[in-house]
Short mmCIF file of C-alpha atoms in Angstrom, two decimals:
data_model
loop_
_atom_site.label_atom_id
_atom_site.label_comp_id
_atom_site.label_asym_id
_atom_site.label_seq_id
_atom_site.Cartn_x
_atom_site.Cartn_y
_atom_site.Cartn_z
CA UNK A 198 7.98 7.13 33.87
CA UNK A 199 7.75 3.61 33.76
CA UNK A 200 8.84 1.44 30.47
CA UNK A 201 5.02 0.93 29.26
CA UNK A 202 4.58 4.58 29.80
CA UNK A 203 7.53 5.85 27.59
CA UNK A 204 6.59 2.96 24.65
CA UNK A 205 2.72 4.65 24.85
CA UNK A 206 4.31 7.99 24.52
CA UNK A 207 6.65 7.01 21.66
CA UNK A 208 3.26 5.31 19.80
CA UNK A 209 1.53 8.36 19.80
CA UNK A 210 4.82 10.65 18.74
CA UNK A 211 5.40 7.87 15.67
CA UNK A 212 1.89 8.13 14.75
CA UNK A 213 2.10 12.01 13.83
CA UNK A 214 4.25 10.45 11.30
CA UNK A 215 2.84 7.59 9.62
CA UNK A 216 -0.65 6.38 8.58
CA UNK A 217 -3.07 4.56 10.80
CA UNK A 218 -2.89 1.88 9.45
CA UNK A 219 1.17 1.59 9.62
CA UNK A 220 0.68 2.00 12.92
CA UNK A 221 -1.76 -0.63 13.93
CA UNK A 222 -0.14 -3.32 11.62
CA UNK A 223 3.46 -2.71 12.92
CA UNK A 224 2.91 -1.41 16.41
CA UNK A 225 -0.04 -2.41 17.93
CA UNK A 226 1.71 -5.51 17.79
CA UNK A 227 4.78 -4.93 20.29
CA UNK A 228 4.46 -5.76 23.43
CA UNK A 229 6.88 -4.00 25.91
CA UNK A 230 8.73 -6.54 28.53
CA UNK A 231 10.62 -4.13 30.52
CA UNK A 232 13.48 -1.98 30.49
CA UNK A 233 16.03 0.40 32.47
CA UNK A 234 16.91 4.16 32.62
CA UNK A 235 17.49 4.36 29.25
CA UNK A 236 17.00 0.64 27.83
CA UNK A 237 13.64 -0.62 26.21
CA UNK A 238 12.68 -4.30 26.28
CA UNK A 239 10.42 -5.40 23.34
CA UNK A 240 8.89 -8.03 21.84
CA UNK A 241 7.88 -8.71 18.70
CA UNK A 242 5.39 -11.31 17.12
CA UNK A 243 8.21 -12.70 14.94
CA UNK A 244 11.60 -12.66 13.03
CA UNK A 245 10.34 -10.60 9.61
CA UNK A 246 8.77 -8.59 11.98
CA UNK A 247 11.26 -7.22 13.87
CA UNK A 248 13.67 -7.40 10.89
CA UNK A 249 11.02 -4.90 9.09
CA UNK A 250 10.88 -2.67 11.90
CA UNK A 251 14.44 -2.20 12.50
CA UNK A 252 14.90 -1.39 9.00
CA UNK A 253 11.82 0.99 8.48
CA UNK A 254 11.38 2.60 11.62
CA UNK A 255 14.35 2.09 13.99
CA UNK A 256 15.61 5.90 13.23
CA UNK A 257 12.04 7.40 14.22
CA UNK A 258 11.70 5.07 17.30
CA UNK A 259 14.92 6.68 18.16
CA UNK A 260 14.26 10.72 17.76
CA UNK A 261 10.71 10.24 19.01
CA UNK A 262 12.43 8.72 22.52
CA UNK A 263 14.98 11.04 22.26
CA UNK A 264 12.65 13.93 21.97
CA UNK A 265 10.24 12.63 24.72
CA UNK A 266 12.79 11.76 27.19
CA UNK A 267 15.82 13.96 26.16
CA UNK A 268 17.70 10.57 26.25
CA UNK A 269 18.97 8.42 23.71
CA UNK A 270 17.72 4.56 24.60
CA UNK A 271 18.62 1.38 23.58
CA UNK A 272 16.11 -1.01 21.98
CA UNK A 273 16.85 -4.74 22.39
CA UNK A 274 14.10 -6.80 19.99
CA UNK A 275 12.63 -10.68 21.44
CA UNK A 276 10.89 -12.27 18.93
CA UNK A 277 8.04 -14.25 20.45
CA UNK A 278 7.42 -18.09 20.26
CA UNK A 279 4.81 -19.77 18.13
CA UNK A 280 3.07 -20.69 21.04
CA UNK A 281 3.18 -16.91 22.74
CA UNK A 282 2.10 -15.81 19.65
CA UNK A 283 -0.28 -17.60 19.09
CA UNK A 284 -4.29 -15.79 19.80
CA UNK A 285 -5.82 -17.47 22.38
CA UNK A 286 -8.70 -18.78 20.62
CA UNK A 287 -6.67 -20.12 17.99
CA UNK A 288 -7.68 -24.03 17.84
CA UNK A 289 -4.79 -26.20 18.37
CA UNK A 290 -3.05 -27.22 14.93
CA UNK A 291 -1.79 -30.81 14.98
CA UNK A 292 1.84 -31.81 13.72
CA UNK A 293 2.17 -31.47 10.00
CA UNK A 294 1.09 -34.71 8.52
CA UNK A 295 1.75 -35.77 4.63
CA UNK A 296 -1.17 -34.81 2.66
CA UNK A 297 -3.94 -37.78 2.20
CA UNK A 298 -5.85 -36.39 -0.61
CA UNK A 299 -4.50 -36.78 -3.84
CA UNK A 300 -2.74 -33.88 -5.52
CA UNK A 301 -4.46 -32.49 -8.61
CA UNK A 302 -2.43 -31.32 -11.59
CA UNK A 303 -2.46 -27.16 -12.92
CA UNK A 304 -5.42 -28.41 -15.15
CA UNK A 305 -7.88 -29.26 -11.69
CA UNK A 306 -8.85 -25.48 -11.65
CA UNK A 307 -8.68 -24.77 -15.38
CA UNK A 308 -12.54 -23.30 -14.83
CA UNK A 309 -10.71 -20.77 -12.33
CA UNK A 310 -6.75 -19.88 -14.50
CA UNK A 311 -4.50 -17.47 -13.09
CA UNK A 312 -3.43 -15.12 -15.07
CA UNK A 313 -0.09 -15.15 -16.43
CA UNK A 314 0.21 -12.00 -16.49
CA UNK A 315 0.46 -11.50 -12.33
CA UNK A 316 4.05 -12.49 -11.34
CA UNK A 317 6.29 -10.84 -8.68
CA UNK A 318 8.14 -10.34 -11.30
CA UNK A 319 6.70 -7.50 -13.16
CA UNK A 320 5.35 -6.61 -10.33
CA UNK A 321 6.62 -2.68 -9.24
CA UNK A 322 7.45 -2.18 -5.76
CA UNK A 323 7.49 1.08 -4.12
CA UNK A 324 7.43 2.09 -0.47
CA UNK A 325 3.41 2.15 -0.24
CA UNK A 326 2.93 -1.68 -1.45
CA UNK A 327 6.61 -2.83 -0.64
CA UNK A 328 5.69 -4.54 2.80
CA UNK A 329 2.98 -6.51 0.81
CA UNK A 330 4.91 -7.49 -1.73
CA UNK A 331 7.76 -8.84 0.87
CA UNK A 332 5.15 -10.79 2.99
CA UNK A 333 3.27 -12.21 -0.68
CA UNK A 334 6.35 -13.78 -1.37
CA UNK A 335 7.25 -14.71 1.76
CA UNK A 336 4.16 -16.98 1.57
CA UNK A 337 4.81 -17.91 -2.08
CA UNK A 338 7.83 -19.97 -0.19
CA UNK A 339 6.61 -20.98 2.65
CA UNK A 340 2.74 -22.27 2.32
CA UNK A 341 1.16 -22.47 5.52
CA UNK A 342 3.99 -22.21 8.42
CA UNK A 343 4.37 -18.41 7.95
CA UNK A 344 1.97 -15.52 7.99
CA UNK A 345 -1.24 -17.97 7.93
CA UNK A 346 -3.83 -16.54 7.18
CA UNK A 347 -2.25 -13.45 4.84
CA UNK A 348 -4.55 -10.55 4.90
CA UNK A 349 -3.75 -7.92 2.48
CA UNK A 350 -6.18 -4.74 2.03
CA UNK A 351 -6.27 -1.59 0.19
CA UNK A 352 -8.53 0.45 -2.14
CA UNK A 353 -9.15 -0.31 -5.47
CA UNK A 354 -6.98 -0.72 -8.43
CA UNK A 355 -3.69 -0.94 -6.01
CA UNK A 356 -2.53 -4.11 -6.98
CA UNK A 357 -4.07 -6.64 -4.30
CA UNK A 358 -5.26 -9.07 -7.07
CA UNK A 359 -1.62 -8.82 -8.74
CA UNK A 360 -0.12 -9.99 -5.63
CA UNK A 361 -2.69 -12.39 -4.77
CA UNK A 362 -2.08 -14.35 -8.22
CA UNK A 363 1.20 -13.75 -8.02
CA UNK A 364 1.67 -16.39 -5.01
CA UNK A 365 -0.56 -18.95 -6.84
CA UNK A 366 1.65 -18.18 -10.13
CA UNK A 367 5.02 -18.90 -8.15
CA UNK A 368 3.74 -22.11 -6.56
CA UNK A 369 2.63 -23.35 -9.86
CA UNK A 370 5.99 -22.77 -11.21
CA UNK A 371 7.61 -24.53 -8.64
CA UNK A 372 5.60 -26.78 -8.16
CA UNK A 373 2.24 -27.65 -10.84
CA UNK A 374 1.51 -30.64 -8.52
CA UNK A 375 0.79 -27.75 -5.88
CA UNK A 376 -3.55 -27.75 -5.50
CA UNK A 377 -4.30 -23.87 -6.12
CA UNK A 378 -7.35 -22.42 -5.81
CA UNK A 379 -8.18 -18.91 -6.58
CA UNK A 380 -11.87 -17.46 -6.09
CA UNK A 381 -13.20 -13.64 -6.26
CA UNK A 382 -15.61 -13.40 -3.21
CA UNK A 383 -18.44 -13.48 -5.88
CA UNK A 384 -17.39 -16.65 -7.63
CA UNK A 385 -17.20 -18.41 -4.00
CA UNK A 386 -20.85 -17.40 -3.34
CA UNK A 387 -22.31 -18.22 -6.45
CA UNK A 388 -21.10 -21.95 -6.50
CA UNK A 389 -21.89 -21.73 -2.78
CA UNK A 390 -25.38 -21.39 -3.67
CA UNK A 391 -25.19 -23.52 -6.57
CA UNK A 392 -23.86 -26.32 -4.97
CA UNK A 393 -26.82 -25.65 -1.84
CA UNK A 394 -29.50 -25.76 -4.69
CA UNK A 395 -28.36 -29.07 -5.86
CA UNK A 396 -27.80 -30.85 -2.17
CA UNK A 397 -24.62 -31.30 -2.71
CA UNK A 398 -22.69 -29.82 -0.44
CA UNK A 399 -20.27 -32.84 0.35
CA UNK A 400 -18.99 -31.87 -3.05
CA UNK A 401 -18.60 -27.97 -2.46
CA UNK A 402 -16.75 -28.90 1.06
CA UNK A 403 -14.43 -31.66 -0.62
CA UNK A 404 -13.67 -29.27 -3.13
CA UNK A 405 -12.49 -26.47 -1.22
CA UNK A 406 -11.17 -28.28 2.01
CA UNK A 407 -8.71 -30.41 -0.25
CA UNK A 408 -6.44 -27.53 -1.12
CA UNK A 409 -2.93 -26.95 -0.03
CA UNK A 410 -3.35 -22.76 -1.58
CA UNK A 411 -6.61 -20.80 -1.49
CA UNK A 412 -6.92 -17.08 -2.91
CA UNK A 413 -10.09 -15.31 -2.33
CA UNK A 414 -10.18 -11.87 -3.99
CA UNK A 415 -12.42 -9.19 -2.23
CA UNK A 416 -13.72 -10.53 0.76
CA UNK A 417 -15.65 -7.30 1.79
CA UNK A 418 -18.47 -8.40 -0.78
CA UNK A 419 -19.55 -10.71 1.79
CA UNK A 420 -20.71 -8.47 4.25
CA UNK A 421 -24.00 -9.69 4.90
CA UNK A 422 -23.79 -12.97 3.54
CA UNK A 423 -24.24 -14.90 6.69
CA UNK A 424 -24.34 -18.06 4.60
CA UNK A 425 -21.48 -17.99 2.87
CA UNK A 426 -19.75 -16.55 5.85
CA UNK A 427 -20.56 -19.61 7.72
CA UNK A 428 -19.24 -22.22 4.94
CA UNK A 429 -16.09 -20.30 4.82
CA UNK A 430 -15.49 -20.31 8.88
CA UNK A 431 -15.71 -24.11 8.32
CA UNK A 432 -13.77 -24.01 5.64
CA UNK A 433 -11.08 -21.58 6.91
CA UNK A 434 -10.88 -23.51 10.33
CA UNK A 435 -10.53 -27.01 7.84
CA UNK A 436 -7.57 -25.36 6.08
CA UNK A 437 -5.95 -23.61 9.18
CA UNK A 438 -5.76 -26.97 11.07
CA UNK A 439 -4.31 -28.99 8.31
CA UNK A 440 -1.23 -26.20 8.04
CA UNK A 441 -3.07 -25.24 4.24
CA UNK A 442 -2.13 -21.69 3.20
CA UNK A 443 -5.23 -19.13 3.14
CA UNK A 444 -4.63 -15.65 1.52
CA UNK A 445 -7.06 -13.04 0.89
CA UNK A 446 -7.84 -9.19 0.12
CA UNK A 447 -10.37 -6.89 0.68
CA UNK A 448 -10.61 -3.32 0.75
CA UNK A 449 -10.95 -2.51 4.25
CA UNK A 450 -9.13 -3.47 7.88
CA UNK A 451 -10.54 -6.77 8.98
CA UNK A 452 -12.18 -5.06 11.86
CA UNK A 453 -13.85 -2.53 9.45
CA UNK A 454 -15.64 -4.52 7.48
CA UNK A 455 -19.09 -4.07 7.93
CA UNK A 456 -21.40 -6.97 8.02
CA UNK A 457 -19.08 -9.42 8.44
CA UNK A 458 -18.91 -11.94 12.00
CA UNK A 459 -17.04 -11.22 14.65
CA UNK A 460 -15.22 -14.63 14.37
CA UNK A 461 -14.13 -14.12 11.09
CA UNK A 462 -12.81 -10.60 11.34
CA UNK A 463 -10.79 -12.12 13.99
CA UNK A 464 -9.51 -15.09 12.49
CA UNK A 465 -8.13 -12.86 9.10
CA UNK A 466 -6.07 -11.08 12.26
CA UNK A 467 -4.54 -14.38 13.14
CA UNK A 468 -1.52 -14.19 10.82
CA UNK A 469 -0.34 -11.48 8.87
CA UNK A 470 -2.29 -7.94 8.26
CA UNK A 471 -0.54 -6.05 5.60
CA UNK A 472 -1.62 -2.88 3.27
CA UNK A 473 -1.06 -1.22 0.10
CA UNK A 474 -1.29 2.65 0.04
CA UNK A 475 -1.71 4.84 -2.87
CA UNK A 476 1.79 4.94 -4.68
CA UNK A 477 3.50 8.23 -5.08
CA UNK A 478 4.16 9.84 -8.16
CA UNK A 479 7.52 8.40 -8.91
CA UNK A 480 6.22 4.32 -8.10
CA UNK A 481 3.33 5.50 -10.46
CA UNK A 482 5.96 6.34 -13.25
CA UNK A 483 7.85 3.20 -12.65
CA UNK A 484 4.55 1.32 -13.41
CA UNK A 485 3.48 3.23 -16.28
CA UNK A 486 6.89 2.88 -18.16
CA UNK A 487 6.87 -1.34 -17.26
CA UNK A 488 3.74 -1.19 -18.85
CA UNK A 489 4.49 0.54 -21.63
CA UNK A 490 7.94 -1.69 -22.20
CA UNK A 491 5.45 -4.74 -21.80
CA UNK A 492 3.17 -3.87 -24.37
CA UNK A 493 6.32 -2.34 -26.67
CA UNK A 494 6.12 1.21 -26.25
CA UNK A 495 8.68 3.72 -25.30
CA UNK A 496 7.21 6.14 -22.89
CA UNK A 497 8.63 9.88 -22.84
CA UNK A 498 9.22 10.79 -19.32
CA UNK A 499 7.52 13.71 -19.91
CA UNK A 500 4.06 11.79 -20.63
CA UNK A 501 5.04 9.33 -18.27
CA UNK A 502 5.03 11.55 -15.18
CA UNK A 503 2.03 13.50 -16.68
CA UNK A 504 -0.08 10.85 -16.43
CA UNK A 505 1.39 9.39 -13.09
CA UNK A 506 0.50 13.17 -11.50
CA UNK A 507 -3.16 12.80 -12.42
CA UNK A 508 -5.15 13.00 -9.40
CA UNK A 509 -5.90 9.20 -9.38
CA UNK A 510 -4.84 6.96 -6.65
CA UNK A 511 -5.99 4.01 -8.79
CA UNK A 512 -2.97 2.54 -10.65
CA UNK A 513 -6.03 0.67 -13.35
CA UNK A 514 -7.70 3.55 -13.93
CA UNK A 515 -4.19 5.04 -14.89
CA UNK A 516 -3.27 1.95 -16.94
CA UNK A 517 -6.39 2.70 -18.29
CA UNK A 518 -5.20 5.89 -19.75
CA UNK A 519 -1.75 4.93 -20.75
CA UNK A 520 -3.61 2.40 -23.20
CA UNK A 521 -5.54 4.76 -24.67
CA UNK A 522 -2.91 6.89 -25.67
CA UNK A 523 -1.08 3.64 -27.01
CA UNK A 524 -4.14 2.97 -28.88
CA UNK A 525 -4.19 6.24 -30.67
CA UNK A 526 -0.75 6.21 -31.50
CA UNK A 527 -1.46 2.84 -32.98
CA UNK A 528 -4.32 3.52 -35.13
CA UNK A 529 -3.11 7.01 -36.49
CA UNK A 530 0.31 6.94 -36.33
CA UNK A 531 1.12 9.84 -34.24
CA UNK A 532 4.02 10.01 -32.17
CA UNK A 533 3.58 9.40 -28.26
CA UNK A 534 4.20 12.78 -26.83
CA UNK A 535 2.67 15.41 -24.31
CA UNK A 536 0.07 17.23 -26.28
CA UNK A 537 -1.01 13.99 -28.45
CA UNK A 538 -1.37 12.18 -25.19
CA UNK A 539 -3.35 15.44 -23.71
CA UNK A 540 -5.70 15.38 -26.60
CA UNK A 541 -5.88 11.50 -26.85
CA UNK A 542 -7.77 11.93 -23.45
CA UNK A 543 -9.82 15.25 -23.28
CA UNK A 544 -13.14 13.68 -24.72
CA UNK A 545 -12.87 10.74 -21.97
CA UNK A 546 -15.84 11.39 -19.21
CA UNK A 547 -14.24 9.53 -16.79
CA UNK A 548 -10.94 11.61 -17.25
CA UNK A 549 -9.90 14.53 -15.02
CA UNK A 550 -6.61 16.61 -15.47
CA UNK A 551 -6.44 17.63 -12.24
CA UNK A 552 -3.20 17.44 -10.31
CA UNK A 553 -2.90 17.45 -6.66
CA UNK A 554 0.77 18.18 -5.73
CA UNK A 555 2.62 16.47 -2.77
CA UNK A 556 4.42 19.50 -0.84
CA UNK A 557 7.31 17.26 -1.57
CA UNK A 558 6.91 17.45 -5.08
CA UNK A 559 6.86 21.56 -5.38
CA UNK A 560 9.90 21.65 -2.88
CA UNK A 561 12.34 19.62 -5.26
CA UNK A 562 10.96 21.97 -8.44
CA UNK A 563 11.47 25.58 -6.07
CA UNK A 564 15.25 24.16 -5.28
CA UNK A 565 15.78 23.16 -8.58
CA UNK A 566 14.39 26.14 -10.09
CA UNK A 567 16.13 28.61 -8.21
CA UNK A 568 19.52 26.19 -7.28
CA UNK A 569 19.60 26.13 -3.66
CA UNK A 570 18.76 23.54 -0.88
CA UNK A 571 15.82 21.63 0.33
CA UNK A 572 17.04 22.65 3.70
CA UNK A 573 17.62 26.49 3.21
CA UNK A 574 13.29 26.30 2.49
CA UNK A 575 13.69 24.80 5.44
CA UNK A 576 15.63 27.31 7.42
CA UNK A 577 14.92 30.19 9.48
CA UNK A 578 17.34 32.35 6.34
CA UNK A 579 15.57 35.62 5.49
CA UNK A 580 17.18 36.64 3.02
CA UNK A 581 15.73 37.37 -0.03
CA UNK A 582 17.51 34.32 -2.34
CA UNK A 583 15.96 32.23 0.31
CA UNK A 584 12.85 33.70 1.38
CA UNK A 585 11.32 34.32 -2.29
CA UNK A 586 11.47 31.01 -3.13
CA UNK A 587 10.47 29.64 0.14
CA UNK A 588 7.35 31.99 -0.48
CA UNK A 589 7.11 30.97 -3.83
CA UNK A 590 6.93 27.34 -2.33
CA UNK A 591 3.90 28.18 -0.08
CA UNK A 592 1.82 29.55 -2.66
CA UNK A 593 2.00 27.23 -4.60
CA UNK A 594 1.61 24.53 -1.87
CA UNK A 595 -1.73 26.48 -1.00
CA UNK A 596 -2.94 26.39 -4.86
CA UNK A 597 -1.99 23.46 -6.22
CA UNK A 598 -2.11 21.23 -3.26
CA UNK A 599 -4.81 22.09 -1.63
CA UNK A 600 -3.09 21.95 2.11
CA UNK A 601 -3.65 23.63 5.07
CA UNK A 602 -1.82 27.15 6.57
CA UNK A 603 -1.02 24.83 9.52
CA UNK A 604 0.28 22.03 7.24
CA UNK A 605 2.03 23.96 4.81
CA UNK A 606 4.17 25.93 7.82
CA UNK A 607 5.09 22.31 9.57
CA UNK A 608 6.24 21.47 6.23
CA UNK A 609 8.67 24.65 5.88
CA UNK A 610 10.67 23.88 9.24
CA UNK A 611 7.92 23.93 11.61
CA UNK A 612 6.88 27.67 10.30
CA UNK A 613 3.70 29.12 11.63
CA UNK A 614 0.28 29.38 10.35
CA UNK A 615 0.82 32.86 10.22
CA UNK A 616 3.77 33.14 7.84
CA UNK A 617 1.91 30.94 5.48
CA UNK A 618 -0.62 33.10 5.29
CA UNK A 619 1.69 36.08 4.31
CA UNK A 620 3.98 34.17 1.71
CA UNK A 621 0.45 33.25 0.14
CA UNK A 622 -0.52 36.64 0.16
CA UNK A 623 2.98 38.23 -1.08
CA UNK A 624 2.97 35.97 -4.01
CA UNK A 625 -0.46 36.65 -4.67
CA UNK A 626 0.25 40.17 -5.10
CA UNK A 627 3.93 39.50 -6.71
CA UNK A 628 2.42 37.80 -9.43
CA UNK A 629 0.43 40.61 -10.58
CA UNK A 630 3.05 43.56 -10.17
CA UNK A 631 6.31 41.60 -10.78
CA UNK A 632 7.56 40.23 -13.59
CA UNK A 633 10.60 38.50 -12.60
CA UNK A 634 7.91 36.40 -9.82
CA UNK A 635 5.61 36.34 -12.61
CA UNK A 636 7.83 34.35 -14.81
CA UNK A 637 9.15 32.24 -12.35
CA UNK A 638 5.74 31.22 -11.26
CA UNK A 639 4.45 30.45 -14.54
CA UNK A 640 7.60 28.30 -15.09
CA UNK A 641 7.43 26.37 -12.16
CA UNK A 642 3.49 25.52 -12.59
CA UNK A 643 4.60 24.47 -16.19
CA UNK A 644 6.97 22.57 -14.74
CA UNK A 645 5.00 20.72 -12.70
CA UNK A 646 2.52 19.99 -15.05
CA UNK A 647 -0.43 22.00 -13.47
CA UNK A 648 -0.21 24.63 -16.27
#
């Protein structure tokens, strides 16, 4: 095999273990210059890059290779030039020039504030937004010469509009000559077509091309909107040539984003892609308890991790919760704790106890429960210390976190389908006849907060 043929291989063996959309942002990008019997030559669009990747995902590069090629290789990293880097319908950016316009103080875009509250600061990083968070204040330092435009997407309620007033907050700070602008998607429209009804667009343009930071906040709500879409291609291409930093979010990929042109989808690829994941249940802890401290609350862990194994991806919607429990601690003078949090949200509509364990998560109580090893679950061991609980672990893997035979046996060692199936089935039966498994059960699903 030749060295484009082994790096096409390894893609598809790394992407049976991360997310599609780790994949496209951080290897659709290297391009593969050559190599030897057992070297590979890449390159990569730039230093952050390739700093990011060898830190993150040099070890699985590695075993995939190894595993494909039963060889262990040698990467050696190029970072590209601007130039190579550089999309080929990019327009041609002229040497940075002192600004002309004049600079307008913090109060210039006192109808649009950021909010205070959005630093990098308070902001909690985990390994699902932590890429984000790196390349947000990355920018926050470096307006316009790196990762221009910034694209940052994820679902709702992740923390996209933290990090996106974040940067404005930080150049403020060091700067309150610095002209920010931040927009939601809707805002933009609205004066668009404000400023259209009155004929005077010279204004709109002279407003938004004169700024050295602009935020726009959910760009997917202007799918559609060929109008708007337009002004802001000028308007993008105004900023982009004058070395002005452009960040903003949306919920999808660029390229998924229904409705919206061709060009522009193209141009948000220009710089910097990065996404924010659903956090796990231990980043959604660490958020719940800042909270909490912000707002002067001590948070038992207890009711901390409760709420953070809720079956909500959407860190707001949890907030949401953890202030209603402050609330009625508050107003009747109850102590925060499990069952007063329970009952503080059983009459919400919108609320739904329902946990959906990580296999992770029910591996870590089984070990702990029983005191033996991740890795004995793991292991082919048959005896009965090690295959009860194993079993144990399956069942409730199958019942509580709603995976698949196939999934739940890769997750045991690379078991089969099969033996899934009969650990499921064994405990099923166990739980009925046998005490001791009975017990242990019940303790481990109140332990895990599914009881």
């Amino acid at each position: 095999m030749d060295s484009t043929e082994i790096w096409k291989n390894c893609i598809d063996g790394v992407g049976k273990h991360i997310s599609p959309q780790h994949l496209a942002t951080w290897f659709k990008p290297i391009k593969v210059l050559g190599g030897g019997e057992s070297t590979l030559e890449l390159e990569v669009p730039n230093r952050f890059f390739m700093e990011w990747i060898k830190d993150h995902y040099a070890l699985l590069i590695q075993d995939v290779l190894r595993k494909n090629t039963k060889k262990d290789f040698s990467l050696m990293w190029k970072v590209s030039t601007s130039e190579a880097a550089k999309p080929d319908n990019a327009p041609q950016r002229p040497s940075p020039k002192k600004p002309t316009t004049t600079k307008k103080k913090k109060g210039a875009n006192s109808k649009n504030p950021l909010s205070t509250k959005y630093t990098f600061k308070n902001f909690v990083i985990g390994k699902d937004n932590e890429f984000a968070h790196a390349a947000c204040s990355a920018v926050s330092d470096h307006l316009g010469s790196k990762y221009n435009p910034l694209f940052i997407y994820g679902g709702v309620g992740l923390g996209k509009t933290h990090l996106l007033q974040a940067i404005g907050n930080k150049v403020l700070e060091r700067s309150e000559d610095t002209n920010v602008c931040y927009y939601t998607s809707e805002r933009f429209m609205n004066e668009f077509i404000n400023y259209v009804s009155r004929q005077k667009m010279a204004e709109f343009r002279k407003r938004f091309r004169n700024v050295d930071l602009l935020l726009i906040d959910d760009i997917q709500f202007w799918s559609g909107k060929e109008r708007t879409q337009e002004e802001f291609f000028h308007t993008f291409n105004a900023l982009y040539e004058a070395h002005k930093q452009i960040v903003v979010t949306s919920d999808k990929f660029p390229k998924d984003i229904k409705g919206m042109e061709e060009r522009l989808r193209s141009r948000f690829e220009w710089g910097l892609v990065a996404d924010i994941q659903p956090p796990d249940t231990e980043t959604k802890v660490a958020i719940l308890k800042t909270k909490a401290k912000a707002d002067g609350t001590i948070l038992p862990d207890d009711v901390a991790l409760w709420l953070a194994s809720i079956n909500s991806s959407n860190v707001r919607e949890l907030e949401g919760y953890l202030n209603r429990v402050i609330a009625v601690s508050s107003l009747t003078g109850k102590e925060i704790n499990l069952a007063m949090s329970k009952d503080a949200l059983k009459n919400l509509t919108s609320f739904h106890d329902d946990r959906i364990l990580s296999i992770e998560e029910i591996q870590k109580a089984v070990v702990a429960h029983f005191n033996i090893k991740i890795s004995d679950l793991k292991s082919k061991r048959r005896h009965k210390t090690i295959a009860t609980p194993r079993q144990i672990a399956m069942y409730l893997a199958r019942k509580y976190g709603s995976f698949s035979y196939p999934e739940i046996g890769d997750s045991f060692g690379g078991k089969d389908h099969s033996t899934a199936i009969h650990a499921v089935k064994k405990i099923e039966k166990a739980v009925k006849e046998d005490t001791d498994i009975r017990q242990a059960v019940n303790r481990l699903i109140n332990n895990l907060g599914v009881g």
